[in-house]
Amino acid sequence: MDTQRIMIEGAMNMETSLLLKALADPQEHIVGQWRFVEGCYHSVHLVVAVTSIGMTNAAAATALGIEKFRPAAVISQGTAGGHDPALQAYDIVLGKRSFDASAYRTAQEEKADWRHLELMGSYAYDAAAQAFVPQAVYYPGDEKLLAAARTVGQEYTRGRVVDGCIASCNTWNRQKERLQYLHDQFGSSCEDMEVNSAAQICQQYGIPFLGIRILSNTEFRAEEFQPESASVCQQFVLAVAEQYNRELAGN
């Protein structure tokens, strides 16, 4: 493991373009079908992983990136839709925890009713059991990465920076009643398609992980998608990587 290397993930070009431009002496690697670009940002050794969209792609890219680059930490960042009515575009959610919003069991009802759901843990490898078994529903963000992000958040001026819960699944929810239900029932702050699957892979490898998501819009405020939010998030995450690197060096 490279004790100074940090892997930063983004699904779309708009979620990685600023990161890639920020790298000095970039070196591109194609692993399977996924693109990784290694370089330096100031004094930080970074790998930018372009994962593509979705839970499966994020998990595959995370595992391949860990195997090839052995990073000290992984940050999954990008845009998200709001679940918490108190949040708005350009607010940033630090993933104190995340869950798979598609891993659930419904109540035994004759009629379809999405409001009666029981979350289930995703299957993941358990070293003690030497088998893939259901894991905890919620995956925590790493405390040291959270601390670095909170420090950077004190200087953020485009909105709020809050600890929260990121709901991940291959779904695009736009119904306010359902968004409110997920927030009230499971504590979700926002919705994306990558964080929890990357968190699961990092937990299995024992790699510190944090999901960081900026709200690009929220149905509760009838906001249009804000493309600039992706660049704002990347700039924030670069500052987090610098802060985390300083803290590692201090230890």
Short mmCIF file of C-alpha atoms in Angstrom, two decimals:
data_model
loop_
_atom_site.label_atom_id
_atom_site.label_comp_id
_atom_site.label_asym_id
_atom_site.label_seq_id
_atom_site.Cartn_x
_atom_site.Cartn_y
_atom_site.Cartn_z
CA MET A 1 0.00 0.00 0.00
CA ASP A 2 1.27 3.50 -0.86
CA THR A 3 0.78 5.43 2.37
CA GLN A 4 0.51 8.74 0.51
CA ARG A 5 -1.59 7.75 -2.52
CA ILE A 6 -5.30 8.65 -2.57
CA MET A 7 -7.74 7.37 -5.18
CA ILE A 8 -10.55 9.77 -6.10
CA GLU A 9 -13.48 8.36 -8.04
CA GLY A 10 -16.01 10.02 -10.32
CA ALA A 11 -18.58 8.43 -12.59
CA MET A 12 -18.99 10.91 -15.44
CA ASN A 13 -16.64 13.11 -17.43
CA MET A 14 -18.17 16.19 -15.83
CA GLU A 15 -17.35 14.68 -12.42
CA THR A 16 -13.67 14.03 -13.23
CA SER A 17 -12.59 16.65 -15.81
CA LEU A 18 -11.37 19.19 -13.25
CA LEU A 19 -9.52 16.49 -11.30
CA LEU A 20 -7.73 15.31 -14.43
CA LYS A 21 -6.72 18.83 -15.42
CA ALA A 22 -5.33 19.42 -11.94
CA LEU A 23 -2.85 16.52 -12.15
CA ALA A 24 0.81 17.19 -12.82
CA ASP A 25 2.69 14.57 -14.87
CA PRO A 26 -0.43 12.48 -15.54
CA GLN A 27 -0.02 8.83 -16.51
CA GLU A 28 -3.03 7.03 -17.93
CA HIS A 29 -3.78 3.37 -17.23
CA ILE A 30 -6.58 1.29 -18.70
CA VAL A 31 -7.50 -1.66 -16.48
CA GLY A 32 -10.20 -3.83 -17.98
CA GLN A 33 -12.61 -1.27 -19.40
CA TRP A 34 -11.89 1.41 -16.78
CA ARG A 35 -9.67 4.47 -17.01
CA PHE A 36 -7.30 5.52 -14.24
CA VAL A 37 -5.04 8.56 -14.36
CA GLU A 38 -2.17 8.84 -11.88
CA GLY A 39 -0.39 12.08 -11.05
CA CYS A 40 0.29 14.70 -8.41
CA TYR A 41 -1.76 17.59 -7.14
CA HIS A 42 0.59 19.88 -5.25
CA SER A 43 2.22 17.43 -2.82
CA VAL A 44 -0.50 14.79 -3.02
CA HIS A 45 -0.08 11.57 -5.00
CA LEU A 46 -3.47 10.94 -6.62
CA VAL A 47 -5.16 8.37 -8.81
CA VAL A 48 -8.34 9.55 -10.53
CA ALA A 49 -10.67 6.65 -11.33
CA VAL A 50 -13.30 7.26 -14.02
CA THR A 51 -15.74 4.57 -12.90
CA SER A 52 -18.69 5.21 -15.22
CA ILE A 53 -22.24 5.33 -13.87
CA GLY A 54 -23.83 2.73 -11.64
CA MET A 55 -23.27 0.38 -8.73
CA THR A 56 -21.65 -2.43 -10.71
CA ASN A 57 -19.21 -0.16 -12.54
CA ALA A 58 -18.24 1.62 -9.33
CA ALA A 59 -17.60 -1.66 -7.51
CA ALA A 60 -15.53 -3.08 -10.38
CA ALA A 61 -13.45 0.07 -10.81
CA THR A 62 -12.86 0.32 -7.06
CA ALA A 63 -11.64 -3.27 -6.80
CA LEU A 64 -9.40 -2.96 -9.86
CA GLY A 65 -8.02 0.37 -8.67
CA ILE A 66 -7.20 -1.02 -5.23
CA GLU A 67 -5.49 -4.07 -6.72
CA LYS A 68 -3.34 -2.01 -9.09
CA PHE A 69 -2.55 1.14 -7.10
CA ARG A 70 -2.87 0.05 -3.44
CA PRO A 71 -4.10 3.46 -2.27
CA ALA A 72 -4.04 4.62 1.34
CA ALA A 73 -7.61 5.88 0.99
CA VAL A 74 -10.49 6.13 -1.50
CA ILE A 75 -12.93 9.02 -1.97
CA SER A 76 -16.03 8.62 -4.14
CA GLN A 77 -17.31 12.04 -5.18
CA GLY A 78 -19.78 13.61 -7.56
CA THR A 79 -23.30 14.92 -7.85
CA ALA A 80 -26.47 13.71 -6.15
CA GLY A 81 -30.17 14.43 -5.83
CA GLY A 82 -31.55 15.59 -2.51
CA HIS A 83 -33.59 13.48 -0.07
CA ASP A 84 -33.45 15.85 2.90
CA PRO A 85 -35.89 18.73 2.31
CA ALA A 86 -33.61 21.04 4.31
CA LEU A 87 -30.85 20.75 1.69
CA GLN A 88 -30.50 22.53 -1.64
CA ALA A 89 -28.24 22.70 -4.69
CA TYR A 90 -24.54 23.18 -3.86
CA ASP A 91 -24.89 21.80 -0.34
CA ILE A 92 -22.32 19.05 0.25
CA VAL A 93 -23.05 15.79 2.07
CA LEU A 94 -20.18 14.01 3.79
CA GLY A 95 -21.05 10.33 3.88
CA LYS A 96 -20.90 9.54 7.58
CA ARG A 97 -22.67 6.40 6.42
CA SER A 98 -24.28 4.97 3.29
CA PHE A 99 -26.66 2.18 2.34
CA ASP A 100 -27.89 0.27 -0.69
CA ALA A 101 -31.39 1.58 -1.31
CA SER A 102 -32.12 -1.38 -3.61
CA ALA A 103 -31.29 -4.03 -0.98
CA TYR A 104 -34.62 -4.46 0.76
CA ARG A 105 -37.38 -6.91 1.54
CA THR A 106 -41.03 -5.93 1.16
CA ALA A 107 -43.82 -6.82 3.56
CA GLN A 108 -46.10 -9.70 2.61
CA GLU A 109 -48.96 -7.76 1.09
CA GLU A 110 -51.27 -8.71 -1.76
CA LYS A 111 -51.02 -5.23 -3.21
CA ALA A 112 -47.79 -3.50 -4.17
CA ASP A 113 -46.80 -0.97 -1.52
CA TRP A 114 -43.29 0.49 -1.59
CA ARG A 115 -43.78 2.13 1.81
CA HIS A 116 -43.34 -1.17 3.67
CA LEU A 117 -39.66 -1.93 3.19
CA GLU A 118 -37.05 -3.56 5.39
CA LEU A 119 -33.46 -2.75 4.44
CA MET A 120 -31.12 -5.71 4.05
CA GLY A 121 -27.35 -5.80 4.09
CA SER A 122 -25.61 -6.45 0.78
CA TYR A 123 -23.60 -9.65 0.45
CA ALA A 124 -19.87 -9.13 1.00
CA TYR A 125 -16.85 -11.24 1.82
CA ASP A 126 -16.31 -11.99 5.49
CA ALA A 127 -12.71 -12.99 6.20
CA ALA A 128 -13.59 -14.74 9.46
CA ALA A 129 -16.31 -16.84 7.84
CA GLN A 130 -14.33 -17.18 4.57
CA ALA A 131 -17.58 -16.70 2.69
CA PHE A 132 -19.80 -14.05 1.16
CA VAL A 133 -22.51 -13.29 3.71
CA PRO A 134 -25.00 -10.46 4.36
CA GLN A 135 -23.26 -7.49 5.92
CA ALA A 136 -24.51 -4.57 7.98
CA VAL A 137 -27.06 -2.34 6.25
CA TYR A 138 -25.05 0.86 6.73
CA TYR A 139 -21.40 1.32 5.78
CA PRO A 140 -19.58 4.01 7.78
CA GLY A 141 -17.30 6.66 6.34
CA ASP A 142 -13.74 6.74 7.68
CA GLU A 143 -13.39 9.07 10.66
CA LYS A 144 -10.03 10.55 9.61
CA LEU A 145 -11.32 11.32 6.12
CA LEU A 146 -14.45 12.81 7.67
CA ALA A 147 -12.33 14.99 9.94
CA ALA A 148 -10.32 16.28 6.97
CA ALA A 149 -13.51 17.01 5.02
CA ARG A 150 -15.06 18.83 7.99
CA THR A 151 -11.98 21.01 8.27
CA VAL A 152 -12.18 21.94 4.59
CA GLY A 153 -15.92 22.48 4.96
CA GLN A 154 -15.31 25.38 7.34
CA GLU A 155 -14.07 27.42 4.38
CA TYR A 156 -16.78 26.36 1.90
CA THR A 157 -18.95 29.28 0.75
CA ARG A 158 -21.29 27.86 -1.89
CA GLY A 159 -23.66 26.18 0.56
CA ARG A 160 -23.73 24.00 3.65
CA VAL A 161 -21.41 21.07 4.40
CA VAL A 162 -23.17 18.45 6.51
CA ASP A 163 -22.54 14.96 7.81
CA GLY A 164 -25.20 12.75 6.28
CA CYS A 165 -26.32 9.43 4.88
CA ILE A 166 -25.98 8.61 1.18
CA ALA A 167 -28.52 6.26 -0.41
CA SER A 168 -27.11 4.44 -3.44
CA CYS A 169 -28.86 2.37 -6.09
CA ASN A 170 -29.37 2.17 -9.85
CA THR A 171 -32.51 4.25 -9.55
CA TRP A 172 -33.43 7.84 -10.28
CA ASN A 173 -36.15 8.82 -7.83
CA ARG A 174 -38.15 11.98 -8.59
CA GLN A 175 -41.31 11.45 -6.56
CA LYS A 176 -41.26 13.73 -3.54
CA GLU A 177 -43.37 11.37 -1.44
CA ARG A 178 -40.90 8.53 -1.99
CA LEU A 179 -37.88 10.78 -1.36
CA GLN A 180 -39.45 11.95 1.88
CA TYR A 181 -40.17 8.34 2.90
CA LEU A 182 -36.55 7.28 2.34
CA HIS A 183 -35.34 10.27 4.33
CA ASP A 184 -37.77 9.73 7.21
CA GLN A 185 -37.51 5.93 7.34
CA PHE A 186 -33.81 5.36 6.66
CA GLY A 187 -32.18 8.74 7.27
CA SER A 188 -31.00 9.38 3.72
CA SER A 189 -29.70 12.85 2.89
CA CYS A 190 -29.20 12.38 -0.84
CA GLU A 191 -29.18 9.79 -3.61
CA ASP A 192 -26.45 8.61 -5.96
CA MET A 193 -25.50 5.48 -7.93
CA GLU A 194 -21.98 4.66 -6.75
CA VAL A 195 -21.00 5.44 -3.14
CA ASN A 196 -22.30 2.40 -1.24
CA SER A 197 -20.91 -0.16 -3.67
CA ALA A 198 -17.47 1.49 -3.50
CA ALA A 199 -17.76 1.59 0.29
CA GLN A 200 -18.50 -2.13 0.37
CA ILE A 201 -15.42 -2.98 -1.69
CA CYS A 202 -13.19 -0.73 0.42
CA GLN A 203 -14.44 -2.34 3.62
CA GLN A 204 -13.56 -5.77 2.27
CA TYR A 205 -10.03 -4.57 1.47
CA GLY A 206 -9.65 -2.64 4.71
CA ILE A 207 -9.13 0.66 2.86
CA PRO A 208 -10.34 3.94 4.46
CA PHE A 209 -13.25 5.29 2.43
CA LEU A 210 -15.46 8.36 2.26
CA GLY A 211 -18.32 9.33 -0.02
CA ILE A 212 -18.71 13.04 -0.76
CA ARG A 213 -21.70 14.23 -2.74
CA ILE A 214 -22.79 17.70 -3.79
CA LEU A 215 -26.47 18.29 -4.46
CA SER A 216 -26.93 19.15 -8.11
CA ASN A 217 -30.66 19.67 -7.53
CA THR A 218 -33.54 18.64 -5.32
CA GLU A 219 -37.14 17.93 -6.22
CA PHE A 220 -38.30 19.58 -3.01
CA ARG A 221 -37.19 22.96 -4.36
CA ALA A 222 -38.01 22.27 -8.03
CA GLU A 223 -34.40 23.01 -8.95
CA GLU A 224 -32.96 22.38 -12.37
CA PHE A 225 -29.81 20.28 -12.62
CA GLN A 226 -26.77 22.47 -11.90
CA PRO A 227 -23.83 21.23 -14.03
CA GLU A 228 -21.37 23.58 -12.32
CA SER A 229 -21.90 21.72 -9.06
CA ALA A 230 -19.73 18.86 -10.36
CA SER A 231 -16.72 21.16 -10.70
CA VAL A 232 -17.37 22.72 -7.31
CA CYS A 233 -17.38 19.28 -5.72
CA GLN A 234 -14.12 18.29 -7.40
CA GLN A 235 -12.39 21.42 -6.14
CA PHE A 236 -13.68 20.69 -2.64
CA VAL A 237 -12.41 17.11 -2.79
CA LEU A 238 -8.95 18.19 -3.94
CA ALA A 239 -8.78 20.34 -0.82
CA VAL A 240 -9.91 17.36 1.27
CA ALA A 241 -7.14 15.21 -0.25
CA GLU A 242 -4.57 17.87 0.64
CA GLN A 243 -5.87 18.16 4.18
CA TYR A 244 -5.94 14.39 4.67
CA ASN A 245 -2.41 14.12 3.28
CA ARG A 246 -1.21 16.76 5.75
CA GLU A 247 -2.83 14.86 8.60
CA LEU A 248 -1.22 11.58 7.50
CA ALA A 249 2.17 13.29 7.31
CA GLY A 250 1.63 14.71 10.79
CA ASN A 251 1.09 11.23 12.17
#
